[in-house]
XYZ file of C-alpha atoms in Angstrom:
771
model
C 18.647 -28.120 -19.208
C 16.811 -27.340 -22.473
C 13.014 -27.483 -21.908
C 11.171 -28.285 -24.982
C 8.084 -26.247 -26.077
C 5.646 -28.875 -24.827
C 3.215 -26.889 -22.960
C -0.220 -27.351 -24.502
C -1.742 -23.940 -25.800
C -4.328 -24.008 -23.129
C -1.531 -23.681 -20.479
C 0.088 -20.672 -22.222
C -0.260 -17.098 -22.099
C -0.380 -14.193 -24.013
C 2.245 -11.726 -22.974
C 1.237 -8.467 -21.854
C 0.129 -5.731 -24.348
C 2.959 -4.528 -26.251
C 1.674 -1.018 -26.613
C 2.232 -0.909 -22.798
C 5.796 -2.533 -23.071
C 8.969 -0.561 -21.930
C 9.989 1.537 -24.765
C 13.594 0.342 -24.295
C 12.638 -2.914 -25.350
C 10.629 -1.874 -28.484
C 13.620 -1.062 -30.401
C 14.448 -4.650 -30.527
C 11.330 -5.537 -32.346
C 13.027 -4.098 -35.455
C 13.825 -7.226 -37.695
C 17.256 -5.497 -38.554
C 18.219 -5.528 -34.905
C 17.791 -9.336 -34.634
C 21.107 -10.170 -36.158
C 22.810 -8.257 -33.144
C 21.671 -10.879 -30.721
C 19.703 -13.680 -32.709
C 20.119 -16.215 -35.399
C 17.726 -17.919 -37.823
C 17.579 -21.425 -36.638
C 18.887 -24.057 -38.663
C 16.662 -25.371 -41.282
C 14.203 -22.391 -40.666
C 12.254 -21.357 -43.696
C 12.244 -17.903 -44.325
C 8.618 -16.866 -43.686
C 5.630 -17.246 -41.105
C 6.955 -20.452 -39.594
C 10.479 -19.238 -39.324
C 12.035 -19.431 -35.745
C 15.023 -17.466 -34.262
C 17.271 -18.253 -31.428
C 18.292 -15.064 -29.172
C 21.082 -15.081 -26.802
C 20.329 -12.634 -23.738
C 21.873 -11.666 -20.221
C 19.782 -12.242 -17.184
C 19.831 -9.871 -14.110
C 18.006 -10.784 -10.716
C 19.027 -14.276 -10.801
C 21.155 -15.962 -8.082
C 20.634 -19.901 -7.980
C 19.677 -22.870 -9.960
C 15.994 -22.504 -8.397
C 15.893 -19.029 -10.238
C 16.902 -20.359 -13.720
C 14.188 -23.182 -13.305
C 11.551 -20.394 -12.572
C 12.645 -18.286 -15.408
C 12.747 -21.169 -18.021
C 8.872 -22.084 -16.938
C 7.787 -18.266 -17.337
C 9.470 -17.868 -20.859
C 8.054 -21.183 -21.811
C 4.654 -19.946 -20.953
C 4.806 -17.251 -23.511
C 2.986 -18.060 -26.879
C 5.524 -18.073 -29.534
C 8.431 -19.156 -27.505
C 9.636 -22.730 -28.631
C 12.484 -23.420 -26.243
C 14.246 -21.672 -23.384
C 17.646 -22.557 -21.610
C 18.786 -20.703 -18.779
C 22.173 -21.082 -16.888
C 22.526 -19.697 -13.361
C 26.314 -19.802 -13.653
C 26.846 -18.012 -16.844
C 23.787 -15.773 -16.030
C 22.662 -16.273 -19.789
C 19.863 -17.661 -21.512
C 18.892 -18.933 -24.849
C 15.335 -18.272 -26.231
C 13.954 -19.859 -29.500
C 11.113 -17.872 -30.523
C 8.552 -17.423 -33.623
C 8.196 -14.051 -34.961
C 4.746 -14.868 -36.345
C 3.380 -15.295 -32.712
C 5.778 -12.800 -30.667
C 8.558 -10.391 -30.357
C 11.504 -9.797 -28.370
C 9.993 -7.002 -26.589
C 7.329 -9.059 -25.510
C 9.042 -12.161 -24.101
C 11.550 -9.988 -22.703
C 8.978 -8.023 -20.827
C 7.055 -10.933 -19.065
C 10.131 -11.901 -16.741
C 10.136 -8.564 -15.482
C 6.935 -9.225 -13.458
C 9.257 -12.030 -11.829
C 12.098 -9.605 -11.226
C 14.381 -10.723 -13.848
C 15.718 -8.296 -16.329
C 16.614 -9.551 -19.827
C 18.884 -7.661 -22.317
C 20.762 -8.708 -25.488
C 24.032 -10.313 -24.762
C 25.833 -7.933 -27.160
C 24.008 -4.618 -25.936
C 26.355 -1.978 -24.891
C 23.747 -0.677 -22.467
C 23.477 -4.007 -20.804
C 27.496 -3.870 -20.290
C 26.691 -0.593 -18.577
C 24.286 -1.980 -16.092
C 26.468 -4.689 -15.223
C 29.254 -2.518 -14.282
C 26.833 -0.258 -12.193
C 25.378 -3.256 -10.660
C 29.041 -4.218 -9.879
C 29.985 -1.086 -8.201
C 26.620 -0.997 -6.068
C 27.342 -4.653 -4.822
C 31.101 -3.426 -4.122
C 29.253 -0.605 -1.961
C 27.067 -2.889 -0.197
C 29.926 -4.945 0.744
C 32.026 -1.897 2.113
C 29.312 -0.827 3.992
C 28.440 -4.115 5.571
C 32.347 -4.613 6.232
C 32.689 -1.036 8.089
C 29.300 -1.372 10.236
C 30.498 -5.161 11.274
C 33.748 -3.718 12.332
C 32.140 -1.058 14.576
C 29.395 -3.475 15.968
C 32.484 -6.002 16.551
C 34.010 -3.559 18.721
C 30.689 -2.673 20.713
C 30.401 -6.166 21.186
C 33.888 -7.200 22.397
C 33.513 -6.066 26.138
C 30.541 -8.224 26.395
C 32.854 -11.219 25.602
C 35.887 -10.315 27.613
C 34.470 -8.410 30.546
C 33.683 -10.294 33.863
C 30.118 -10.179 35.061
C 29.493 -6.622 36.777
C 32.454 -4.865 34.844
C 29.764 -3.138 32.700
C 27.514 -1.136 34.184
C 23.777 -1.543 32.758
C 23.440 1.717 31.320
C 26.906 1.189 29.421
C 25.426 -2.242 28.230
C 22.254 -0.388 26.981
C 24.315 2.129 25.337
C 26.527 -0.554 23.494
C 23.470 -2.329 22.249
C 21.690 1.100 20.971
C 24.794 1.919 19.209
C 25.223 -1.764 17.551
C 21.414 -1.304 16.447
C 22.124 1.740 14.900
C 24.899 0.534 12.944
C 23.037 -2.652 11.770
C 20.304 -0.493 10.412
C 22.400 0.448 7.226
C 23.296 -3.195 6.808
C 19.765 -4.477 6.772
C 18.350 -1.459 5.008
C 20.935 -1.349 2.235
C 23.409 -4.136 2.030
C 20.682 -6.581 2.534
C 18.298 -4.990 0.125
C 18.654 -7.559 -2.800
C 17.917 -10.255 -0.518
C 14.752 -9.121 0.768
C 13.662 -7.846 -2.991
C 14.277 -11.262 -4.096
C 12.791 -13.058 -1.337
C 9.566 -10.931 -1.402
C 9.456 -11.622 -5.106
C 9.327 -15.125 -4.446
C 6.613 -15.063 -1.987
C 4.551 -13.030 -4.547
C 4.810 -15.578 -7.098
C 4.632 -18.597 -4.723
C 8.051 -19.740 -5.743
C 11.435 -20.292 -3.945
C 15.028 -19.101 -4.568
C 18.228 -19.337 -2.458
C 17.492 -15.772 -1.166
C 14.403 -16.585 0.732
C 16.031 -18.616 3.510
C 18.880 -16.091 3.851
C 16.173 -13.120 4.085
C 14.434 -14.855 6.575
C 17.512 -15.619 8.772
C 18.495 -12.159 8.434
C 15.018 -10.900 9.295
C 14.520 -13.073 12.348
C 17.995 -12.435 13.433
C 17.429 -8.570 13.505
C 13.825 -8.847 15.026
C 15.124 -10.970 17.937
C 17.736 -8.550 18.556
C 15.957 -5.440 18.247
C 13.351 -6.880 20.460
C 15.990 -7.992 23.108
C 17.327 -4.313 22.847
C 14.039 -2.580 23.542
C 12.719 -5.224 25.874
C 15.631 -7.200 27.509
C 13.225 -8.901 30.243
C 10.860 -10.257 27.208
C 10.368 -13.833 26.625
C 12.812 -13.833 23.787
C 15.479 -13.194 26.074
C 18.151 -10.419 26.506
C 20.787 -11.803 24.029
C 21.493 -9.672 20.700
C 23.230 -11.072 17.753
C 23.907 -8.071 15.762
C 27.489 -8.933 15.443
C 26.711 -12.179 14.114
C 24.085 -10.524 11.766
C 26.683 -8.016 10.613
C 29.112 -10.898 10.176
C 27.077 -13.001 8.328
C 26.024 -10.287 5.837
C 29.573 -9.400 5.348
C 30.781 -13.010 4.570
C 27.896 -13.502 2.306
C 28.558 -10.348 0.085
C 32.151 -10.884 0.291
C 31.456 -14.531 -1.152
C 28.814 -13.045 -3.760
C 31.455 -10.124 -4.880
C 34.645 -12.708 -5.272
C 32.112 -15.080 -6.819
C 31.048 -12.455 -9.441
C 34.835 -11.642 -9.986
C 35.933 -15.175 -10.345
C 33.119 -15.885 -13.012
C 33.772 -12.798 -14.989
C 37.252 -13.728 -15.263
C 37.092 -17.652 -16.123
C 34.147 -17.198 -18.132
C 34.725 -14.096 -19.850
C 35.558 -15.617 -23.146
C 32.299 -15.456 -24.875
C 31.854 -11.711 -23.710
C 35.348 -10.947 -25.011
C 34.681 -12.678 -28.272
C 31.324 -11.258 -28.762
C 32.765 -7.574 -28.534
C 35.618 -7.875 -30.961
C 33.712 -6.091 -33.842
C 34.023 -2.479 -34.216
C 31.174 -0.078 -33.745
C 32.370 1.863 -36.697
C 34.427 1.759 -39.822
C 35.850 3.820 -42.811
C 33.756 3.124 -45.888
C 34.696 4.443 -49.628
C 32.254 6.667 -50.750
C 30.808 7.461 -54.287
C 33.046 10.500 -54.114
C 36.334 8.247 -53.593
C 36.688 9.402 -50.201
C 36.469 7.523 -47.051
C 33.873 8.208 -44.385
C 33.562 6.595 -40.738
C 30.095 5.030 -40.749
C 28.213 2.385 -38.186
C 29.416 -1.112 -38.951
C 25.837 -2.157 -39.114
C 25.407 -0.034 -42.220
C 27.773 -2.203 -44.233
C 26.611 -4.147 -47.225
C 28.160 -6.661 -49.492
C 30.651 -5.445 -52.022
C 31.329 -2.060 -49.824
C 35.080 -1.332 -49.906
C 36.135 -0.443 -46.230
C 39.538 0.772 -44.830
C 40.772 -0.783 -41.699
C 43.352 0.883 -39.759
C 46.095 -0.609 -37.681
C 44.605 -1.916 -34.336
C 41.172 -2.200 -35.580
C 39.105 -5.291 -35.920
C 37.712 -6.389 -39.298
C 33.815 -5.850 -39.128
C 33.039 -8.504 -41.973
C 34.704 -11.204 -44.020
C 36.303 -9.823 -47.111
C 39.245 -9.847 -49.704
C 42.185 -7.408 -49.283
C 42.182 -5.119 -52.607
C 44.667 -2.685 -51.605
C 47.796 -3.082 -49.078
C 49.313 -5.856 -47.001
C 49.343 -6.418 -43.272
C 49.548 -8.945 -40.558
C 46.474 -10.321 -38.945
C 45.766 -11.603 -35.582
C 43.521 -14.652 -35.650
C 44.117 -16.357 -32.518
C 40.739 -16.276 -31.051
C 39.281 -17.580 -34.219
C 41.592 -20.161 -35.536
C 43.805 -20.649 -32.468
C 46.818 -19.619 -34.482
C 49.114 -17.979 -31.915
C 51.306 -15.810 -34.193
C 50.202 -13.043 -36.733
C 49.722 -14.619 -40.027
C 50.467 -12.181 -43.191
C 47.685 -11.012 -45.412
C 48.388 -9.501 -48.988
C 46.473 -8.215 -51.962
C 43.780 -10.925 -52.804
C 43.978 -12.621 -49.337
C 40.611 -13.162 -47.454
C 40.548 -11.799 -43.855
C 37.844 -12.803 -41.262
C 35.568 -10.549 -39.347
C 36.810 -10.473 -35.581
C 40.220 -10.598 -36.534
C 42.861 -7.694 -35.782
C 44.661 -5.929 -38.319
C 48.090 -5.271 -36.787
C 50.498 -3.601 -38.978
C 49.160 -1.278 -41.774
C 45.992 0.170 -43.162
C 44.416 -2.320 -45.649
C 41.295 -1.771 -48.196
C 38.877 -4.750 -48.138
C 35.877 -5.782 -50.169
C 33.122 -7.133 -48.043
C 31.504 -10.567 -49.086
C 29.844 -11.655 -45.757
C 28.244 -9.715 -43.133
C 26.293 -10.418 -39.992
C 25.423 -13.978 -39.348
C 26.862 -15.185 -42.495
C 30.395 -14.563 -41.303
C 32.705 -17.188 -39.590
C 32.971 -15.022 -36.750
C 29.053 -14.867 -36.018
C 29.037 -18.811 -36.431
C 31.685 -19.187 -33.806
C 29.847 -16.580 -31.430
C 26.772 -18.850 -31.731
C 28.470 -21.949 -30.923
C 30.162 -20.436 -27.813
C 26.963 -18.867 -26.831
C 24.932 -22.055 -26.989
C 27.702 -23.608 -24.706
C 27.558 -21.096 -22.220
C 23.614 -21.916 -21.430
C 24.229 -25.701 -22.157
C 23.966 -27.826 -19.099
C 25.824 -30.900 -18.761
C 24.120 -34.143 -16.996
C 25.624 -33.320 -13.630
C 24.457 -29.822 -13.550
C 20.787 -30.685 -14.464
C 20.806 -33.200 -11.678
C 21.890 -30.281 -9.364
C 19.024 -28.033 -10.786
C 16.345 -30.823 -9.976
C 17.705 -31.105 -6.545
C 18.086 -27.364 -5.961
C 14.388 -26.624 -5.312
C 13.581 -29.620 -3.308
C 16.599 -29.165 -1.129
C 15.506 -25.524 -0.527
C 12.254 -26.805 0.956
C 14.131 -29.172 3.046
C 15.894 -26.265 4.440
C 12.938 -24.619 5.445
C 11.443 -27.488 7.123
C 14.694 -28.346 8.754
C 14.819 -24.632 10.244
C 11.331 -25.044 11.334
C 12.161 -28.550 13.044
C 15.246 -26.874 14.595
C 13.053 -24.267 15.925
C 10.220 -26.705 17.350
C 12.725 -28.751 19.092
C 14.480 -26.251 20.857
C 11.488 -24.000 21.818
C 10.310 -25.383 25.133
C 14.029 -25.327 26.196
C 15.026 -21.665 25.069
C 12.957 -19.963 22.477
C 15.891 -17.605 21.949
C 18.033 -20.561 21.229
C 15.327 -22.201 19.140
C 15.210 -19.021 16.686
C 19.005 -18.831 16.400
C 19.098 -22.629 15.706
C 16.505 -22.081 12.890
C 18.348 -19.094 11.474
C 21.592 -21.168 11.331
C 20.078 -23.802 9.336
C 18.477 -21.333 7.160
C 21.813 -19.743 6.290
C 24.247 -22.896 6.523
C 22.233 -25.212 4.101
C 21.639 -22.835 0.982
C 22.778 -24.957 -2.153
C 25.213 -22.344 -3.433
C 27.918 -24.631 -3.720
C 26.023 -27.659 -5.066
C 24.508 -25.398 -8.080
C 27.871 -23.901 -8.770
C 29.944 -27.399 -8.394
C 29.589 -28.280 -12.138
C 28.758 -25.336 -14.098
C 31.627 -23.323 -12.610
C 34.017 -25.924 -13.746
C 32.289 -26.533 -17.220
C 32.300 -22.784 -17.987
C 35.832 -22.413 -16.921
C 37.002 -25.312 -19.226
C 34.934 -23.943 -22.262
C 36.724 -20.437 -21.860
C 40.222 -21.928 -21.658
C 39.752 -24.158 -24.667
C 38.057 -21.236 -26.721
C 41.111 -19.069 -25.907
C 43.308 -21.959 -27.462
C 41.183 -22.198 -30.616
C 38.650 -25.117 -29.488
C 35.163 -24.147 -29.535
C 32.673 -26.253 -27.378
C 29.482 -26.968 -28.693
C 27.857 -29.047 -26.361
C 29.136 -29.288 -22.554
C 27.968 -32.653 -21.927
C 30.662 -33.752 -24.276
C 33.295 -32.691 -21.718
C 31.866 -35.346 -19.314
C 32.203 -38.225 -22.024
C 35.410 -37.020 -23.122
C 37.118 -37.890 -19.850
C 36.522 -41.521 -20.257
C 37.515 -41.732 -23.759
C 39.883 -44.749 -24.895
C 39.346 -45.068 -28.877
C 39.674 -42.274 -31.296
C 38.983 -42.845 -34.892
C 40.335 -40.422 -37.521
C 39.192 -39.587 -41.072
C 42.135 -39.244 -43.482
C 41.553 -36.535 -46.100
C 41.311 -33.078 -44.551
C 41.924 -34.376 -41.153
C 45.170 -35.880 -40.796
C 46.399 -34.359 -44.321
C 46.891 -31.013 -45.431
C 44.064 -29.610 -47.538
C 46.423 -29.523 -50.527
C 48.818 -31.977 -52.122
C 52.583 -32.409 -51.046
C 55.367 -33.236 -53.103
C 56.329 -36.871 -52.321
C 59.280 -37.747 -54.709
C 61.518 -36.071 -57.268
C 63.322 -37.990 -60.259
C 65.597 -36.328 -62.691
C 67.592 -36.664 -65.648
C 71.248 -37.192 -64.822
C 72.652 -33.921 -65.752
C 70.379 -32.108 -63.176
C 69.980 -32.572 -59.449
C 66.738 -32.843 -57.648
C 67.454 -29.342 -55.991
C 67.973 -27.664 -59.087
C 64.867 -29.312 -60.889
C 62.357 -28.305 -57.930
C 64.037 -24.672 -58.248
C 63.392 -24.546 -61.856
C 60.004 -26.112 -61.621
C 58.988 -23.780 -58.904
C 60.154 -20.610 -60.731
C 58.034 -21.681 -63.498
C 54.766 -22.473 -61.212
C 54.647 -19.356 -59.816
C 53.240 -17.827 -62.856
C 50.064 -20.402 -62.102
C 47.199 -20.776 -59.805
C 46.952 -24.603 -60.081
C 46.915 -26.504 -56.727
C 50.111 -28.560 -58.007
C 51.902 -25.581 -59.085
C 51.167 -24.195 -55.512
C 52.552 -27.418 -54.109
C 55.619 -26.839 -56.062
C 56.304 -23.446 -54.783
C 55.531 -24.503 -51.120
C 57.933 -27.426 -51.424
C 60.843 -25.279 -52.811
C 60.595 -22.771 -50.019
C 59.966 -18.932 -49.664
C 63.224 -16.786 -50.231
C 64.900 -18.993 -52.663
C 66.445 -17.706 -55.964
C 64.296 -17.549 -58.699
C 65.713 -18.498 -62.184
C 65.424 -16.259 -64.799
C 62.584 -17.096 -67.115
C 61.325 -15.368 -70.135
C 58.078 -15.708 -72.383
C 56.324 -17.708 -69.860
C 53.003 -19.004 -71.001
C 50.267 -20.927 -69.571
C 48.132 -23.205 -71.423
C 44.913 -24.051 -69.660
C 44.456 -27.717 -68.486
C 47.909 -28.611 -70.014
C 50.667 -26.915 -68.487
C 53.272 -24.023 -68.700
C 56.285 -23.237 -71.267
C 59.128 -20.697 -71.227
C 62.583 -19.860 -72.386
C 65.641 -20.045 -69.996
C 69.149 -19.561 -70.417
C 70.660 -22.747 -71.302
C 73.251 -24.855 -69.406
C 75.260 -27.800 -69.364
C 72.981 -30.862 -70.266
C 69.971 -28.472 -70.266
C 68.045 -27.000 -73.228
C 66.494 -23.204 -73.616
C 62.907 -24.408 -74.304
C 61.137 -25.553 -71.150
C 57.752 -27.097 -70.762
C 56.095 -28.348 -67.317
C 52.876 -30.056 -66.901
C 51.201 -33.507 -68.030
C 53.362 -36.410 -69.851
C 51.384 -35.609 -73.196
C 52.188 -31.724 -72.967
C 55.548 -32.073 -72.083
C 56.132 -34.879 -74.897
C 57.126 -37.618 -72.668
C 56.326 -41.217 -71.701
C 53.755 -41.375 -69.040
C 55.077 -43.257 -66.013
C 52.873 -45.314 -63.452
C 52.151 -43.872 -60.181
C 49.987 -43.526 -57.043
C 49.037 -40.061 -57.206
C 49.385 -36.826 -59.500
C 52.308 -36.387 -61.529
C 53.958 -33.277 -62.947
C 56.713 -33.607 -65.723
C 59.502 -31.110 -66.659
C 61.160 -31.509 -70.014
C 63.174 -29.461 -72.560
C 63.655 -29.836 -76.360
C 65.785 -32.801 -75.681
C 63.218 -34.768 -73.744
C 62.433 -35.548 -70.304
C 64.184 -33.528 -67.566
C 61.985 -34.220 -64.381
C 59.302 -35.845 -62.650
C 57.337 -34.915 -59.556
C 55.243 -37.388 -57.779
C 52.695 -35.883 -55.409
C 50.686 -37.153 -52.612
C 48.788 -36.176 -49.733
C 50.902 -34.630 -46.933
C 50.207 -35.326 -43.389
C 49.806 -32.051 -41.104
C 52.984 -30.867 -39.390
C 51.399 -32.154 -36.028
C 49.538 -35.440 -37.317
C 52.771 -37.713 -36.164
C 52.981 -36.154 -32.716
C 49.582 -36.085 -32.020
C 48.924 -39.694 -32.763
C 52.047 -40.452 -30.688
C 50.846 -38.853 -27.278
C 47.442 -40.154 -27.652
C 48.849 -43.994 -27.691
C 51.268 -42.546 -24.865
C 48.022 -42.035 -22.866
C 47.072 -45.601 -23.643
C 44.255 -44.572 -26.330
C 43.891 -46.904 -29.203
C 44.070 -45.035 -32.619
C 42.063 -45.902 -35.598
C 42.209 -44.650 -39.254
C 39.065 -44.971 -41.526
C 38.969 -43.428 -44.900
C 36.840 -43.591 -48.093
C 40.357 -43.144 -50.079
C 41.952 -46.166 -51.794
C 43.393 -48.746 -49.541
C 46.962 -48.508 -50.597
C 46.907 -44.709 -50.121
C 45.310 -45.328 -46.271
C 48.014 -47.883 -45.914
C 50.830 -45.293 -47.029
C 49.272 -42.778 -44.582
C 48.991 -45.206 -41.666
C 52.776 -46.214 -42.021
C 53.963 -42.451 -41.963
C 52.093 -41.962 -38.680
C 52.555 -45.219 -37.043
C 48.780 -46.142 -37.026
C 48.215 -49.871 -36.933
C 44.372 -50.159 -37.218
C 43.217 -48.944 -40.327
C 41.083 -49.394 -43.052
C 40.455 -47.689 -46.878
C 37.532 -47.577 -49.236
C 34.868 -46.820 -46.348
C 31.576 -45.349 -47.171
C 30.030 -42.990 -44.589
C 27.868 -46.155 -43.791
C 30.774 -48.510 -43.361
C 32.598 -45.760 -41.056
C 29.362 -45.892 -38.690
C 29.092 -49.778 -38.701
C 32.878 -49.949 -37.795
C 32.519 -47.458 -35.021
C 29.283 -48.980 -33.873
C 31.121 -52.725 -33.687
C 33.674 -51.018 -31.521
C 31.151 -49.422 -29.333
C 29.491 -53.013 -28.800
C 32.825 -53.931 -27.493
C 32.537 -51.576 -24.845
C 34.677 -48.931 -26.084
C 34.082 -45.119 -25.674
C 34.909 -43.787 -29.188
C 35.922 -40.173 -30.129
C 35.529 -39.681 -33.783
C 37.689 -36.787 -35.746
C 36.764 -35.610 -38.981
C 36.429 -32.549 -41.083
C 32.716 -32.757 -40.905
C 32.274 -32.865 -44.964
C 30.971 -36.337 -45.096
C 31.558 -37.625 -41.756
C 28.127 -36.290 -40.525
C 26.712 -39.923 -39.509
C 29.880 -41.129 -37.951
C 30.278 -37.789 -36.023
C 26.670 -37.635 -34.664
C 27.118 -41.496 -33.443
C 30.229 -41.311 -31.760
C 30.348 -41.039 -28.004
C 31.989 -37.511 -28.465
C 33.298 -36.063 -31.850
C 35.529 -32.968 -32.901
C 35.250 -31.257 -36.463
C 38.708 -29.929 -37.648
C 39.378 -26.906 -39.898
C 37.580 -24.118 -41.360
C 36.044 -25.953 -44.031
C 33.320 -27.221 -41.525
C 30.008 -25.774 -42.129
C 30.117 -24.666 -38.412
C 26.161 -23.772 -37.930
C 25.314 -27.416 -39.398
C 28.189 -29.473 -37.783
C 27.311 -32.691 -35.998
C 30.440 -32.214 -33.839
C 30.708 -31.731 -29.989
C 33.814 -29.652 -30.428
C 35.333 -27.660 -33.204
C 38.962 -26.764 -34.108
C 38.860 -24.088 -36.582
C 42.614 -23.957 -36.881
C 42.842 -27.573 -37.516
C 45.870 -28.193 -35.064
C 45.724 -31.974 -34.368
C 48.294 -31.281 -31.517
C 45.061 -29.835 -29.632
C 43.575 -33.437 -29.169
C 45.820 -34.816 -26.405
C 45.189 -31.555 -24.659
C 41.472 -31.337 -24.944
C 41.167 -35.018 -23.604
C 43.827 -34.138 -20.746
C 41.785 -30.961 -19.983
C 38.370 -32.956 -20.061
C 39.779 -35.422 -17.416
C 40.947 -32.436 -15.180
C 37.677 -30.925 -15.571
C 35.556 -33.915 -14.118
C 38.151 -34.266 -11.096
C 37.427 -31.021 -10.248
C 33.774 -31.302 -10.625
C 33.877 -34.662 -8.709
C 35.851 -32.548 -5.961
C 33.155 -30.123 -5.955
C 30.556 -32.146 -5.554
C 32.244 -34.223 -2.690
C 32.947 -30.910 -0.986
C 29.221 -29.602 -1.274
C 27.845 -32.921 0.224
C 30.497 -33.195 3.024
C 29.792 -29.375 3.846
C 26.014 -29.921 4.230
C 26.664 -33.230 5.902
C 28.956 -31.974 8.627
C 27.115 -28.437 8.997
C 23.422 -29.274 9.213
C 23.339 -31.650 12.134
C 25.617 -28.598 13.822
C 23.253 -26.146 12.915
C 20.170 -28.232 14.113
C 21.576 -29.034 17.597
C 22.286 -25.317 18.018
C 25.876 -25.667 18.149
C 26.890 -23.337 15.035
C 26.090 -19.535 15.511
C 24.789 -17.612 12.503
C 27.852 -15.627 11.512
C 29.837 -19.017 11.683
C 27.048 -20.411 9.354
C 27.467 -17.377 6.968
C 31.002 -17.813 6.830
C 30.663 -21.656 5.960
C 28.054 -20.908 3.373
C 30.290 -18.145 1.866
C 33.613 -20.272 2.012
C 31.805 -23.198 0.571
C 30.705 -21.326 -2.507
C 34.011 -19.409 -3.024
C 35.876 -23.101 -2.481
C 33.660 -24.429 -5.244
C 34.481 -21.474 -7.943
C 37.925 -21.151 -6.733
C 38.534 -25.043 -7.306
C 36.795 -24.434 -10.622
C 39.069 -21.356 -11.495
C 42.406 -23.322 -11.141
C 41.219 -25.037 -14.534
C 41.965 -21.560 -16.195
C 45.809 -21.810 -15.159
C 46.187 -25.118 -16.386
C 48.299 -25.439 -19.625
C 46.667 -27.480 -22.374
C 48.583 -30.566 -22.794
C 50.141 -30.776 -19.298
C 47.311 -32.880 -17.455
């Protein structure tokens, strides 16, 4: 849920004195450090009114109520324009104005509420996370060991007949159980009590408050029964229920943490790809290893095999294979030779290369992709926002229901009244409800990212599941970026294959797009004809000498009809002529070539019952040819961006759910107006795209996979929500009726959360396109 900065200034408060801020946070006030975890907001001018968006991790947060509390505290800081906090990903996005505040200030204020903020890319933060994970493991192990011992001492009471155990032995067993419960309460349960006390101090509420109350009441009642078994609270002790409940709860949280790290770890994996240091060419001509943050545009660096490229650049020496899978979705390594561009975040695989840097930091494609994923990680779908709004009122209902259960049973049996209240506190914690939607959404976003699809808005996954119409742009979306050879006509003395090989051999000496298309059409590895005295005439063509053969002369020219001295022929696209001293030799007709996977993608969409439309600003005859090639029946050419938007709105008025697929260059209005939208290819300005999804690699074959996975995601979300509702509907009456012991309530709460997260984790195993 994005919370706009709508609080009046009178309700905002200044942060604590920055001179008293934690020294560890002051380092982030250096503007040179902001690029590590922040980006200047789109359209933000460089000056006093500029705003920045920072991505931070949050520690000390356990539920949706915590996220709402943290959002409100951040919005209360002067200079903070917006804040979004996700309980599922433990991340926050903070938009702030440097003229009014600094990172150390807005990071320090939530500490008073018990929340720790740190940059998402900070290595120290990752170390702290690992330490917390180890500490949680120790708390779980202590609770498990003590639980087994307490159960061993409690077993005689369950299985022996009345009178089999003497009072002194029974007292000894209770004392032993009490001693073994102390480490569980004082060590294993410490996080619950710390959070609950924090909530009470700040008059807020979170999931840990009813848990801590339940633990405290159970331990207090059992302790009183141990010391004074004849008291009004009764002689029953519940140390076995207490330790079992804590063990089950910690088991659930530990497994939930592991599952979350595994299923939502794509952002962390991607954001940590850049190397900390790299070899840079010095003034003395020698390479020295420097911190990657010290690089500047124009620097020449050497990237060794196995290292990631720290910036966008051009290879100036060497050739290698590069892994770009996490950036473009290209699963196989791609060759990169001298003169080729490489992207930050991609891996050098085979040989050392020297690269001249031309883009750094937030200007790189890598940084824009990380920013998109970071925003998606804190984005909240509609169902998740509804769960967040319900979470806090539901916690108040839990406390009232617990008090009502205690009052109802008090006159009958005070001990049973207290344990019924404890069971209600434990069993009704809304963990499963809060995790139902975000757990599935984050898992899906992670899987799509690993397959080259970036999710800009989580809400679009909900919409995508109901799509029944897809509109394609043509140029740059269904077609390759360059031209393709469509037809070859030759003089009778030479075959089309021979003419193409001759033309491609000559075209290798030119960088013209049509020359590149000829080389590509001929294919790599073909025999190159012996050509001499090759000359290129800018804007006209090429000429050379070649060994004459039967029916062909020695002097060759390739280019326009006028340059080749032949008569121009009418055609529907660009043409290249080949001639010798005897006249016309061959003509090559070019046109837009559809992407290799375009026909398969269109066929797969139609097989799913989805209507496919083609709208383009190109000439109607070119659109008609492309429609015939791809078997698209609904098409229209000569469309302006406004005409595309009007056509799409007409379909929407008919009740259709429309997905727009374009390249983002001139499709902004229609991409923004569609129910959901996908921008294809690296040409998309990622930071300004109007789309919900970005496919940097331009793989059209991913479209059916995205639609199928969105439907699977919403199916899992509905399953999770139904389970959370059914679990509470069954267990709350049992707890109020005193029929659910504390240990079973704890087991049910832990299992409900695990079932929700585990069900969402199944999405990470689905093969895209199989749903």
